[in-house]
Coordinates of C-alpha atoms in Angstrom, one line a residue:
Chain A
M1 CA 15.7 -17.7 -8.1
T2 CA 12.8 -15.9 -9.4
P3 CA 12.6 -12.0 -9.7
W4 CA 10.4 -12.1 -6.7
D5 CA 13.1 -14.1 -4.8
L6 CA 15.5 -11.1 -5.7
I7 CA 13.0 -8.6 -4.6
L8 CA 12.5 -10.2 -1.1
R9 CA 16.3 -11.0 -0.7
G10 CA 17.0 -7.4 -1.6
L11 CA 14.5 -5.9 0.9
R12 CA 15.8 -8.4 3.8
W13 CA 19.3 -7.5 3.0
R14 CA 18.7 -3.8 3.1
W15 CA 16.7 -4.3 6.2
V16 CA 17.3 -1.1 8.0
A17 CA 16.4 0.8 5.0
T18 CA 13.5 -1.2 4.5
V19 CA 12.3 -1.0 8.1
L20 CA 12.8 2.8 8.2
N21 CA 11.1 3.5 4.9
G22 CA 8.3 1.1 5.7
L23 CA 7.6 2.7 9.2
G24 CA 7.8 6.2 7.6
V25 CA 4.9 5.0 5.3
A26 CA 3.1 3.3 8.2
L27 CA 3.0 6.5 10.3
G28 CA 1.8 8.5 7.4
V29 CA -0.9 6.1 6.4
C30 CA -1.7 5.6 10.2
V31 CA -2.5 9.4 10.7
V32 CA -4.5 9.5 7.4
C33 CA -6.5 6.4 8.4
V34 CA -7.2 7.7 12.0
V35 CA -8.4 11.1 10.7
L36 CA -10.4 9.2 8.1
L37 CA -12.0 7.0 10.6
V38 CA -12.8 9.6 13.0
Q39 CA -14.1 11.9 10.3
S40 CA -16.3 9.1 8.8
D41 CA -17.8 8.4 12.4
L42 CA -18.3 11.9 13.1
R43 CA -20.1 12.4 9.9
Q44 CA -22.2 9.0 10.4
R45 CA -23.2 10.5 13.8
F46 CA -24.3 13.9 12.4
E47 CA -25.8 12.8 9.1
A48 CA -27.4 9.6 9.7
P49 CA -29.8 10.5 12.4
G50 CA -31.0 13.7 10.4
R51 CA -31.2 11.7 7.1
D52 CA -34.7 11.9 5.7
Y53 CA -36.0 13.8 8.7
G54 CA -38.2 16.7 7.8
L55 CA -38.9 19.3 10.5
V56 CA -38.4 19.6 14.2
V57 CA -41.0 21.8 15.9
G58 CA -40.4 22.9 19.7
A59 CA -40.5 25.7 22.1
P60 CA -39.1 29.2 21.1
G61 CA -35.4 29.3 21.1
S62 CA -32.4 28.3 19.1
A63 CA -33.3 26.1 15.8
Q64 CA -29.7 24.4 16.4
Q65 CA -30.5 23.8 20.0
L66 CA -33.7 22.1 19.0
V67 CA -32.1 19.9 16.5
L68 CA -29.1 18.9 18.7
N69 CA -31.6 17.9 21.5
A70 CA -34.2 16.2 19.4
V71 CA -32.2 14.5 16.6
F72 CA -28.8 14.2 18.2
H73 CA -30.0 13.9 21.9
Q74 CA -27.4 16.3 23.0
G75 CA -27.9 19.5 25.3
E76 CA -30.9 20.8 26.8
S77 CA -34.4 21.1 25.2
P78 CA -35.4 24.6 24.7
G79 CA -38.6 24.2 26.6
V80 CA -42.0 22.6 26.3
I81 CA -44.9 22.7 23.9
P82 CA -48.5 21.6 24.7
R83 CA -49.9 18.3 23.6
S84 CA -52.8 20.2 22.0
T85 CA -50.1 21.6 19.5
V86 CA -48.8 18.1 18.7
R87 CA -52.4 17.2 17.8
E88 CA -52.8 20.3 15.7
L89 CA -49.5 19.6 14.0
A90 CA -50.3 16.0 13.4
E91 CA -53.7 16.9 11.9
H92 CA -52.2 19.6 9.5
R93 CA -53.1 18.9 6.0
S94 CA -49.5 19.0 5.0
T95 CA -48.3 16.5 7.8
A96 CA -47.6 12.8 6.9
L97 CA -46.3 11.9 10.3
A98 CA -46.0 13.8 13.4
V99 CA -43.7 12.1 16.2
P100 CA -43.7 13.7 19.6
Y101 CA -40.7 13.6 21.9
A102 CA -40.5 14.3 25.6
V103 CA -37.2 14.4 27.2
G104 CA -35.8 15.1 30.6
D105 CA -35.4 11.6 32.4
S106 CA -32.5 9.3 32.2
F107 CA -31.3 5.7 33.2
R108 CA -28.0 5.5 34.5
G109 CA -26.7 8.2 32.2
H110 CA -28.7 7.2 29.1
R111 CA -31.3 9.7 28.0
V112 CA -35.0 8.7 28.0
V113 CA -37.0 9.7 25.0
A114 CA -40.7 9.5 25.6
T115 CA -42.6 9.0 22.3
T116 CA -45.5 7.2 20.7
E117 CA -46.1 4.2 18.4
A118 CA -45.3 6.6 15.6
F119 CA -41.7 6.2 16.3
F120 CA -42.0 2.7 14.9
D121 CA -44.1 3.8 11.9
E122 CA -42.6 2.8 8.5
R123 CA -42.7 6.6 7.7
F124 CA -40.3 7.3 10.5
P125 CA -36.8 7.0 9.1
H126 CA -34.3 4.7 10.9
P127 CA -30.7 4.8 9.8
A128 CA -30.3 1.1 9.9
A129 CA -33.7 -0.2 8.7
S130 CA -36.3 0.5 5.9
R131 CA -39.2 -1.7 7.6
P132 CA -40.6 -1.2 10.8
K133 CA -39.9 -4.6 12.0
D134 CA -36.2 -4.1 11.0
K135 CA -35.9 -1.2 13.5
L136 CA -35.5 -3.7 16.4
A137 CA -32.6 -6.1 16.8
V138 CA -34.5 -8.0 19.7
G139 CA -38.1 -8.3 21.0
R140 CA -40.8 -5.9 20.1
S141 CA -41.8 -2.2 20.2
F142 CA -43.9 -0.9 23.2
G143 CA -47.7 -0.9 22.5
P144 CA -50.3 1.4 23.6
P145 CA -49.9 1.7 27.3
A146 CA -52.6 -0.1 29.3
A147 CA -53.1 0.2 33.0
G148 CA -50.1 -0.5 34.9
V149 CA -48.1 -1.6 31.9
R150 CA -45.1 0.5 31.4
E151 CA -42.5 -0.8 28.5
A152 CA -39.2 0.4 27.3
V153 CA -37.3 -0.2 24.2
I154 CA -33.5 0.4 24.6
G155 CA -30.6 1.2 22.3
V156 CA -27.8 -1.2 21.8
G157 CA -25.5 1.1 23.5
V158 CA -27.6 0.9 26.5
R159 CA -27.7 -2.9 26.4
D160 CA -23.9 -3.3 25.8
A161 CA -22.9 -0.5 28.5
I162 CA -25.2 -1.6 31.3
G163 CA -26.1 -5.1 30.5
V164 CA -29.6 -4.8 30.4
R165 CA -31.7 -7.4 28.6
V166 CA -35.4 -7.8 27.3
G167 CA -37.4 -8.8 30.4
D168 CA -35.3 -6.8 32.6
K169 CA -36.9 -3.7 34.6
V170 CA -35.4 -0.2 34.4
E171 CA -36.0 2.4 37.0
L172 CA -35.5 6.1 35.5
S173 CA -34.3 9.3 37.1
H174 CA -35.5 12.8 36.8
G175 CA -33.1 14.8 35.0
V176 CA -30.1 14.1 32.7
E177 CA -26.4 13.7 33.0
D178 CA -24.9 14.9 36.4
G179 CA -28.2 16.4 37.7
A180 CA -30.4 13.4 37.6
M181 CA -32.3 12.4 40.7
A182 CA -34.5 9.6 41.6
H183 CA -38.3 9.9 41.0
E184 CA -40.4 10.3 44.1
H185 CA -42.1 7.0 43.7
E186 CA -40.3 4.0 42.3
T187 CA -41.7 3.3 38.9
L188 CA -40.2 0.7 36.9
W189 CA -40.4 0.1 33.1
E190 CA -39.8 -3.5 31.5
V191 CA -37.6 -3.7 28.7
V192 CA -39.5 -5.2 25.7
G193 CA -37.1 -4.6 22.8
V194 CA -33.7 -3.5 21.7
L195 CA -33.2 -1.2 18.7
E196 CA -31.2 -2.1 15.7
E197 CA -27.6 -0.5 16.0
T198 CA -27.4 2.6 14.1
G199 CA -24.0 3.9 15.0
T200 CA -25.7 7.2 16.0
A201 CA -26.9 8.7 19.4
L202 CA -30.2 6.7 19.0
D203 CA -28.1 3.7 20.3
E204 CA -27.7 5.4 23.7
V205 CA -31.4 6.1 24.4
V206 CA -34.1 4.4 26.1
L207 CA -37.6 4.9 24.5
I208 CA -40.8 4.7 26.7
H209 CA -44.3 5.5 25.5
L210 CA -45.2 9.1 26.1
D211 CA -48.4 8.6 28.1
T212 CA -46.4 6.6 30.8
F213 CA -44.0 9.5 30.9
L214 CA -46.5 12.1 31.4
A215 CA -48.4 10.1 33.9
M216 CA -45.7 10.2 36.4
D217 CA -46.2 12.8 39.3
E218 CA -43.3 15.0 38.3
H219 CA -44.4 15.3 34.7
A220 CA -48.1 15.5 35.3
G221 CA -48.0 19.0 37.0
G222 CA -48.8 22.2 35.0
T223 CA -49.6 21.9 31.2
P224 CA -48.5 18.5 30.2
G225 CA -46.5 18.9 27.1
V226 CA -43.6 17.6 24.9
S227 CA -40.1 18.7 24.2
A228 CA -40.4 18.6 20.4
V229 CA -42.5 17.1 17.5
L230 CA -40.5 15.5 14.5
L231 CA -42.7 16.5 11.7
F232 CA -42.6 14.5 8.3
P233 CA -44.4 16.5 5.6
R234 CA -46.2 15.0 2.7
R235 CA -44.4 15.1 -0.6
G236 CA -44.3 18.1 -2.9
V237 CA -44.6 21.6 -1.6
H238 CA -45.8 20.7 1.9
T239 CA -42.4 21.3 3.6
A240 CA -42.4 24.8 2.3
T241 CA -45.9 25.1 3.4
L242 CA -45.4 24.1 6.9
L243 CA -42.1 25.8 7.3
G244 CA -43.9 29.1 6.0
E245 CA -46.8 28.7 8.2
L246 CA -44.8 27.6 11.4
R247 CA -42.3 30.5 11.0
Q248 CA -45.2 32.8 11.5
R249 CA -45.8 31.5 15.1
S250 CA -44.3 33.2 18.0
D251 CA -45.1 30.2 20.3
L252 CA -43.1 27.8 18.2
Q253 CA -39.7 27.2 16.8
V254 CA -39.5 25.4 13.7
A255 CA -36.1 24.0 12.3
H256 CA -35.4 22.3 8.9
V257 CA -33.3 19.4 10.0
A258 CA -31.2 19.0 6.8
T259 CA -30.3 22.9 6.8
E260 CA -29.2 22.6 10.4
V261 CA -27.4 19.6 9.9
R262 CA -25.5 21.1 7.0
R263 CA -24.5 24.2 9.2
L264 CA -23.3 21.8 11.9
L265 CA -21.3 19.9 9.5
S266 CA -19.8 23.0 7.9
L267 CA -18.4 23.8 11.3
V268 CA -17.0 20.4 11.8
G269 CA -16.0 20.0 8.2
R270 CA -13.6 22.8 8.2
L271 CA -11.8 21.2 11.1
D272 CA -11.7 17.7 9.9
A273 CA -10.6 19.0 6.3
L274 CA -7.7 20.6 8.4
F275 CA -6.9 17.5 10.0
L276 CA -7.0 15.7 6.7
W277 CA -4.6 17.9 5.1
V278 CA -2.2 17.5 8.0
A279 CA -2.5 13.8 7.6
W280 CA -1.8 13.8 3.8
L281 CA 1.2 16.3 4.5
V282 CA 2.5 13.6 7.0
S283 CA 2.2 10.9 4.0
I284 CA 3.7 13.1 1.4
V285 CA 6.7 13.5 3.8
S286 CA 7.0 9.8 4.1
I287 CA 6.7 9.1 0.4
T288 CA 9.3 11.9 -0.4
S289 CA 11.6 10.1 2.0
I290 CA 11.1 7.1 0.0
F291 CA 12.0 9.1 -3.4
A292 CA 15.0 10.4 -1.7
S293 CA 16.3 7.0 -0.5
S294 CA 15.4 5.6 -3.9
Y295 CA 17.3 8.4 -5.5
L296 CA 20.3 8.0 -3.3
S297 CA 20.2 4.2 -4.0
T298 CA 20.3 4.6 -7.8
H299 CA 24.0 4.8 -8.1
A300 CA 24.5 1.9 -5.7
R301 CA 22.1 -0.3 -7.5
K302 CA 23.4 0.4 -11.0
G303 CA 26.0 -2.2 -10.4
Q304 CA 23.2 -4.8 -9.5
F305 CA 21.1 -3.9 -12.5
A306 CA 24.1 -4.2 -14.7
L307 CA 24.9 -7.5 -13.6
L308 CA 21.4 -8.7 -14.1
R309 CA 21.3 -7.3 -17.5
A310 CA 24.6 -9.0 -18.2
L311 CA 23.3 -12.3 -17.2
G312 CA 20.5 -11.9 -19.6
L313 CA 17.5 -10.4 -17.5
P314 CA 15.5 -8.2 -20.0
R315 CA 15.4 -4.3 -19.3
R316 CA 11.6 -4.5 -18.9
T317 CA 11.9 -7.2 -16.1
I318 CA 14.5 -5.1 -14.2
V319 CA 12.1 -2.0 -14.3
A320 CA 9.4 -4.1 -13.2
M321 CA 11.4 -5.4 -10.3
S322 CA 12.4 -2.1 -9.2
V323 CA 8.9 -0.8 -9.5
A324 CA 7.6 -3.9 -7.6
E325 CA 10.2 -3.6 -4.6
A326 CA 9.2 -0.1 -4.0
A327 CA 5.5 -1.2 -4.3
V328 CA 6.0 -4.1 -2.0
L329 CA 7.7 -1.8 0.4
T330 CA 5.0 0.9 0.6
L331 CA 2.2 -1.8 0.6
G332 CA 3.7 -3.4 3.7
G333 CA 4.2 0.1 5.4
A334 CA 0.6 1.1 4.2
V335 CA -1.2 -2.1 5.3
L336 CA 0.7 -1.8 8.8
G337 CA -0.2 1.8 9.0
A338 CA -3.8 0.8 8.5
L339 CA -3.6 -1.8 11.1
L340 CA -1.9 0.6 13.5
A341 CA -4.6 3.1 13.2
H342 CA -7.5 0.7 13.8
G343 CA -5.2 -0.7 16.8
L344 CA -4.9 2.8 18.2
L345 CA -8.7 3.4 18.0
W346 CA -9.2 0.1 19.8
I347 CA -6.8 1.0 22.4
G348 CA -7.5 4.7 22.9
G349 CA -11.3 4.6 21.8
G350 CA -12.3 5.0 25.3
R351 CA -10.1 8.1 25.9
I352 CA -11.5 9.7 22.8
E353 CA -15.1 8.8 23.7
H354 CA -14.4 10.4 27.2
A355 CA -12.9 13.6 25.3
V356 CA -15.2 14.1 22.6
G357 CA -18.4 12.3 23.5
F358 CA -18.1 9.6 20.8
G359 CA -15.5 6.8 20.0
P360 CA -14.9 5.6 16.5
D361 CA -15.6 1.9 16.0
P362 CA -12.0 0.3 15.5
A363 CA -13.7 -2.6 13.5
R364 CA -15.2 -0.4 10.8
L365 CA -13.4 0.1 7.5
V366 CA -14.1 3.2 5.6
W367 CA -13.2 3.4 1.6
G368 CA -10.9 6.3 2.0
E369 CA -8.5 3.9 3.9
G370 CA -8.3 1.7 0.7
L371 CA -7.8 4.8 -1.5
A372 CA -5.0 6.2 0.9
V373 CA -3.2 2.8 0.7
L374 CA -3.7 2.6 -3.1
A375 CA -2.4 6.2 -3.4
V376 CA 0.7 5.5 -1.2
V377 CA 1.7 2.1 -3.0
A378 CA 1.0 4.0 -6.5
A379 CA 3.5 6.7 -5.2
G380 CA 6.0 4.1 -3.9
A381 CA 5.9 2.5 -7.3
C382 CA 6.6 5.8 -9.0
A383 CA 9.8 6.2 -6.5
G384 CA 10.7 2.7 -7.8
L385 CA 10.6 3.9 -11.4
M386 CA 13.6 6.1 -10.9
P387 CA 16.5 3.5 -10.5
G388 CA 14.5 1.1 -12.8
L389 CA 14.5 3.7 -15.6
R390 CA 18.0 4.4 -15.2
A391 CA 18.8 0.8 -15.8
F392 CA 16.3 0.8 -18.7
G393 CA 17.8 4.0 -20.3
D394 CA 21.5 3.0 -19.9
D395 CA 23.5 0.6 -22.4
V396 CA 24.4 -2.2 -20.2
A397 CA 28.0 -2.1 -21.5
T398 CA 28.0 1.6 -20.3
L399 CA 26.6 0.5 -16.8
L400 CA 29.2 -2.3 -16.6
S401 CA 32.0 0.1 -17.4
E402 CA 30.7 2.8 -15.0
V403 CA 30.3 0.5 -12.2
E404 CA 33.7 -1.2 -12.9
Chain B
M1 CA 30.9 -25.5 -27.4
L2 CA 30.5 -22.5 -29.6
G3 CA 32.8 -20.9 -32.1
V4 CA 32.9 -17.1 -32.9
Q5 CA 33.1 -15.4 -36.1
V6 CA 33.5 -11.7 -36.5
E7 CA 33.2 -10.0 -40.0
E8 CA 33.8 -6.3 -40.9
L9 CA 33.2 -5.4 -37.1
V10 CA 33.3 -1.7 -36.5
V11 CA 33.0 0.0 -33.2
R12 CA 32.8 3.7 -32.8
L13 CA 32.6 5.9 -29.9
P14 CA 30.4 8.8 -29.8
R15 CA 31.9 12.2 -28.8
P16 CA 29.8 15.0 -27.7
G17 CA 29.9 17.9 -30.2
A18 CA 32.2 16.0 -32.5
A19 CA 32.3 13.2 -34.9
S20 CA 32.5 9.8 -33.5
K21 CA 35.8 8.3 -33.1
T22 CA 36.6 4.7 -34.5
L23 CA 37.7 2.5 -31.5
F24 CA 38.7 -0.3 -33.6
S25 CA 37.7 -2.1 -36.8
I26 CA 38.3 -6.0 -37.1
P27 CA 38.0 -7.1 -40.9
R28 CA 37.6 -10.8 -40.0
W29 CA 38.4 -13.0 -36.9
R30 CA 37.4 -16.5 -36.1
V31 CA 37.8 -18.5 -32.8
E32 CA 37.2 -22.2 -33.2
P33 CA 34.9 -24.2 -31.1
S34 CA 36.5 -25.3 -27.8
A35 CA 39.6 -23.0 -28.4
R36 CA 40.9 -21.1 -25.5
V37 CA 42.2 -17.7 -26.8
C38 CA 43.8 -14.8 -24.8
I39 CA 43.6 -11.4 -26.1
A40 CA 46.3 -9.1 -25.1
G41 CA 46.5 -5.3 -25.5
A42 CA 47.3 -2.2 -23.8
S43 CA 44.8 -0.5 -21.4
G44 CA 42.2 1.6 -23.3
S45 CA 42.8 -0.4 -26.3
G46 CA 39.3 -1.7 -26.6
K47 CA 39.6 -5.2 -25.2
T48 CA 36.7 -4.9 -22.7
T49 CA 34.6 -3.2 -25.5
L50 CA 35.4 -6.2 -27.8
L51 CA 34.3 -8.7 -25.2
H52 CA 31.2 -6.7 -24.7
V53 CA 30.5 -6.7 -28.3
L54 CA 31.0 -10.7 -28.5
A55 CA 28.7 -11.0 -25.5
G56 CA 25.9 -9.1 -27.3
L57 CA 26.0 -6.4 -24.5
R58 CA 26.8 -3.8 -27.0
H59 CA 25.7 -3.3 -30.5
P60 CA 28.6 -2.6 -32.9
S61 CA 28.5 0.4 -35.3
A62 CA 28.9 -2.1 -38.0
G63 CA 29.7 -5.8 -38.9
R64 CA 28.5 -9.0 -37.9
V65 CA 29.3 -11.2 -34.7
T66 CA 28.2 -14.8 -35.1
V67 CA 28.3 -17.1 -32.0
G68 CA 27.7 -20.8 -33.1
Q69 CA 25.0 -20.6 -35.7
T70 CA 23.4 -17.5 -34.4
T71 CA 24.5 -14.0 -35.7
L72 CA 24.1 -11.9 -32.5
T73 CA 24.2 -8.6 -34.6
D74 CA 20.9 -9.7 -36.3
L75 CA 19.0 -10.3 -33.0
E76 CA 16.7 -7.8 -31.3
E77 CA 17.9 -7.0 -27.9
T78 CA 15.5 -9.4 -26.0
A79 CA 16.4 -12.2 -28.1
R80 CA 20.3 -11.3 -27.6
D81 CA 19.5 -11.2 -23.8
A82 CA 17.9 -14.7 -23.9
F83 CA 20.8 -16.1 -26.1
R84 CA 23.5 -14.7 -23.8
A85 CA 21.7 -16.1 -20.8
R86 CA 21.7 -19.5 -22.3
N87 CA 24.9 -19.6 -24.2
I88 CA 27.6 -17.1 -22.9
G89 CA 29.1 -17.1 -19.5
L90 CA 30.8 -13.8 -18.4
V91 CA 33.5 -13.3 -15.9
F92 CA 34.4 -9.7 -14.8
Q93 CA 37.5 -7.9 -13.5
T94 CA 35.5 -8.2 -10.0
A95 CA 33.4 -10.9 -8.9
R96 CA 30.1 -8.8 -9.1
L97 CA 28.1 -11.0 -6.8
L98 CA 24.9 -9.9 -5.6
P99 CA 25.4 -9.2 -1.9
A100 CA 22.0 -10.2 -0.8
L101 CA 22.4 -13.7 -2.1
T102 CA 24.5 -16.6 -0.9
A103 CA 27.3 -17.9 -2.9
L104 CA 25.0 -20.8 -3.9
E105 CA 22.2 -18.6 -4.8
N106 CA 24.4 -16.3 -6.8
V107 CA 25.3 -19.2 -9.0
A108 CA 21.8 -20.6 -9.0
L109 CA 20.4 -17.2 -10.2
A110 CA 22.4 -17.4 -13.4
A111 CA 20.9 -20.8 -14.2
S112 CA 17.4 -19.7 -13.3
V113 CA 17.9 -16.7 -15.8
A114 CA 18.7 -19.2 -18.5
G115 CA 15.5 -20.9 -17.9
I116 CA 16.6 -23.8 -15.6
A117 CA 13.9 -24.7 -12.9
R118 CA 14.6 -23.8 -9.4
A119 CA 15.7 -27.3 -8.0
P120 CA 17.9 -28.2 -11.0
A121 CA 19.6 -24.8 -10.8
R122 CA 20.5 -25.3 -7.2
E123 CA 21.8 -28.9 -8.1
R124 CA 23.8 -27.5 -10.8
A125 CA 25.1 -24.5 -8.6
R126 CA 26.1 -26.8 -5.9
A127 CA 28.2 -29.1 -8.3
L128 CA 30.0 -26.1 -9.9
L129 CA 30.8 -24.7 -6.5
E130 CA 32.3 -28.1 -5.8
Q131 CA 34.2 -27.9 -9.0
V132 CA 35.6 -24.4 -8.2
G133 CA 36.6 -25.4 -4.7
V134 CA 34.3 -23.5 -2.6
A135 CA 31.4 -25.9 -1.8
A136 CA 32.2 -25.4 1.8
R137 CA 31.3 -21.7 1.5
A138 CA 28.1 -22.1 -0.4
S139 CA 25.8 -20.5 2.1
G140 CA 28.4 -17.7 2.7
R141 CA 27.4 -14.3 1.6
P142 CA 30.0 -12.3 -0.8
T143 CA 31.1 -10.2 2.1
E144 CA 31.9 -13.4 4.1
L145 CA 34.1 -14.7 1.4
S146 CA 37.7 -13.8 0.4
V147 CA 38.5 -12.0 -2.9
G148 CA 39.7 -15.4 -4.5
E149 CA 36.7 -17.1 -3.3
R150 CA 34.3 -14.6 -4.7
Q151 CA 36.0 -14.8 -8.1
R152 CA 35.8 -18.7 -7.9
V153 CA 32.2 -18.2 -7.2
A154 CA 31.8 -15.7 -10.3
I155 CA 33.5 -18.4 -12.5
A156 CA 31.0 -21.0 -11.3
R157 CA 28.0 -18.6 -12.0
A158 CA 29.5 -17.9 -15.5
L159 CA 29.2 -21.6 -16.2
A160 CA 25.8 -22.3 -14.5
A161 CA 24.0 -22.2 -17.8
E162 CA 26.5 -24.7 -19.4
P163 CA 27.5 -22.1 -21.9
G164 CA 29.2 -22.9 -25.2
L165 CA 31.3 -19.8 -24.9
L166 CA 33.0 -18.2 -21.8
L167 CA 34.2 -14.6 -22.0
A168 CA 36.5 -13.4 -19.1
D169 CA 37.4 -9.8 -18.9
E170 CA 40.6 -9.5 -16.7
P171 CA 39.3 -12.1 -14.3
T172 CA 42.5 -11.8 -12.3
A173 CA 43.0 -8.2 -12.1
S174 CA 42.0 -8.1 -8.4
L175 CA 43.8 -11.2 -7.4
D176 CA 47.5 -11.7 -6.0
P177 CA 50.0 -13.7 -8.1
A178 CA 49.2 -17.1 -6.2
R179 CA 45.4 -16.7 -6.7
T180 CA 45.9 -15.5 -10.3
D181 CA 47.6 -18.8 -11.0
G182 CA 45.1 -20.8 -9.4
T183 CA 42.0 -19.0 -11.1
I184 CA 43.7 -19.4 -14.5
T185 CA 44.3 -23.2 -13.9
L186 CA 40.8 -23.4 -12.7
L187 CA 39.5 -21.6 -15.9
H188 CA 41.4 -24.2 -18.0
D189 CA 40.4 -27.2 -16.0
I190 CA 36.7 -26.2 -16.4
A191 CA 36.9 -25.3 -19.9
E192 CA 38.5 -28.7 -20.5
R193 CA 36.0 -30.8 -18.6
H194 CA 33.0 -28.7 -20.2
G195 CA 34.5 -28.2 -23.7
T196 CA 33.8 -24.5 -23.4
T197 CA 35.2 -21.9 -25.8
V198 CA 37.3 -19.4 -23.7
V199 CA 38.0 -15.9 -24.7
L200 CA 40.0 -14.2 -22.0
V201 CA 41.3 -10.6 -22.2
T202 CA 44.0 -9.4 -20.1
H203 CA 47.1 -7.2 -20.0
E204 CA 48.9 -9.5 -17.5
R205 CA 51.9 -11.3 -19.1
E206 CA 51.8 -14.2 -16.5
V207 CA 48.3 -14.9 -17.6
Q208 CA 49.0 -14.5 -21.2
A209 CA 51.8 -17.1 -20.7
R210 CA 49.2 -19.6 -19.6
F211 CA 47.6 -19.7 -23.1
D212 CA 48.7 -21.3 -26.2
T213 CA 46.9 -18.8 -28.3
V214 CA 47.5 -15.1 -27.5
I215 CA 46.4 -12.6 -30.0
R216 CA 47.2 -9.0 -29.6
L217 CA 44.3 -6.8 -30.4
E218 CA 46.4 -4.4 -32.4
D219 CA 47.1 -7.4 -34.6
L220 CA 43.3 -7.8 -35.3
I221 CA 42.4 -4.4 -36.1
T222 CA 43.0 -2.4 -39.1
T223 CA 42.5 1.4 -38.5
P224 CA 42.6 2.1 -34.9
S225 CA 42.3 5.8 -35.1
A226 CA 40.2 6.2 -38.3
E227 CA 37.8 8.9 -38.0
S228 CA 34.2 8.6 -39.3
A229 CA 31.9 11.1 -40.3

């Protein structure tokens, strides 16, 4: 019989208390982990697409709407700007790279983004890749359009949701979401590549070449234009220069992506901080219950400790056993809680996605989960110190007499 | 088998806000190896405390306690714990078995604490349970055993490390007369078989009558109510 045997036998013997305490911890940790996973996914989705982006230029309107539409592929575009403006912006002395976006079409609910080869330029940031060739999981990027050649690159979300593969043909609809309608003439795009997974809205889009987009009858009418231009200024003061100049323009709206993302996150951040506090409160309640049951069991366990001391187990071993027992109990509960959190996200991911537009990846681990488990185990170990220190402090003869 | 020697032993009890009270003081006392000694005395006279001091569970206020060749009172607590685990078996008024463990495991635990490896500890526990007549209940938990069976398991546990000295504190206090007689017979048999020195304290006359050597605690001590500064 080792001290470990004694700990495990004790936990099994008091199985009702063990299960109740473990479940209490599990529920607390589960809530914390769900909040952390959702929070992390939300941040990833907001921060990753805008990371290293410079400016977005579009039609006059709301800067936030412009960023939401061009960077997060959400909502409506504020309007269209002429291609001549795209050229003007691309040739500006402060511009390193200009990537035009035209939106408004969709493929079975997935937004279509018409852009140029610049999307695959190494200066265009991709959340999951630093080199241009790493932006693609499969296949190649679309090249400059030749007569009759229409090529598309899809996000992994499109591939996974619809089952489209490289070599398949896709037909686009005019409009996005519920209002999408078929184009007048059937026009097909061949899928030539699949983007590397980013965990962002980019996974859900279909990329086609801007020229093939504008060549369609519905988009060719009037002044051909684009929805937005993602602008990457040269290093140094050029961001400020571009911002300063473009803010003077009444025909354009310019948005600094990082600033707008910060604004968005500050709104979301307050909410998820609130959720996190609630989750920690749940955990504190469950840890408090362990402290309470540990305190209540102190008297009952004095007899056991007195006997072990009388048999010759040193004080330190008994304190360590008491701490280890509480730590094992909370560790079991905490690990169960973390597994429960991932299980819940796995089971309820579809509902969450339906409700809020994104579903956290249940297979993903965030460092906060590890910290939550460690914090709970440390608190549990502290709870185990109470009866242990009681045994440590008391003379064994006194303990024996008290219990007798 | 281990003898016990006590010299100039003083045990004082602290009293809150007052000078400590001398519970007893024993100038000199010796128990020969393999002897079986019964200490009698009234309740509250200090019998249990004396046993705790002999076991190294309590440090005396003054004096020396030597068990075999080892002066317990010179040892640090950890060394005393280790010495007790290997050389002194304890039987209490109640069995004090751990409820989470079976009878066999309760006995094997004491052997393990004494440093005996798992398999030999279990073997020894099995043999001891056989000797005390509860082998059939080896896998039973304390709650499933009768009071008498529990006390027999407790005696087996006290002998698990093959101690040279067995200290028993009113081991029959919770037993009826028939079980009391059986338990004392068992203690004598076991001590005889293992050559163990036995010091048993009791206030029960029937138990005292079963020992050749009965010492009244009052006869050992000198100044039972002396006050010390």
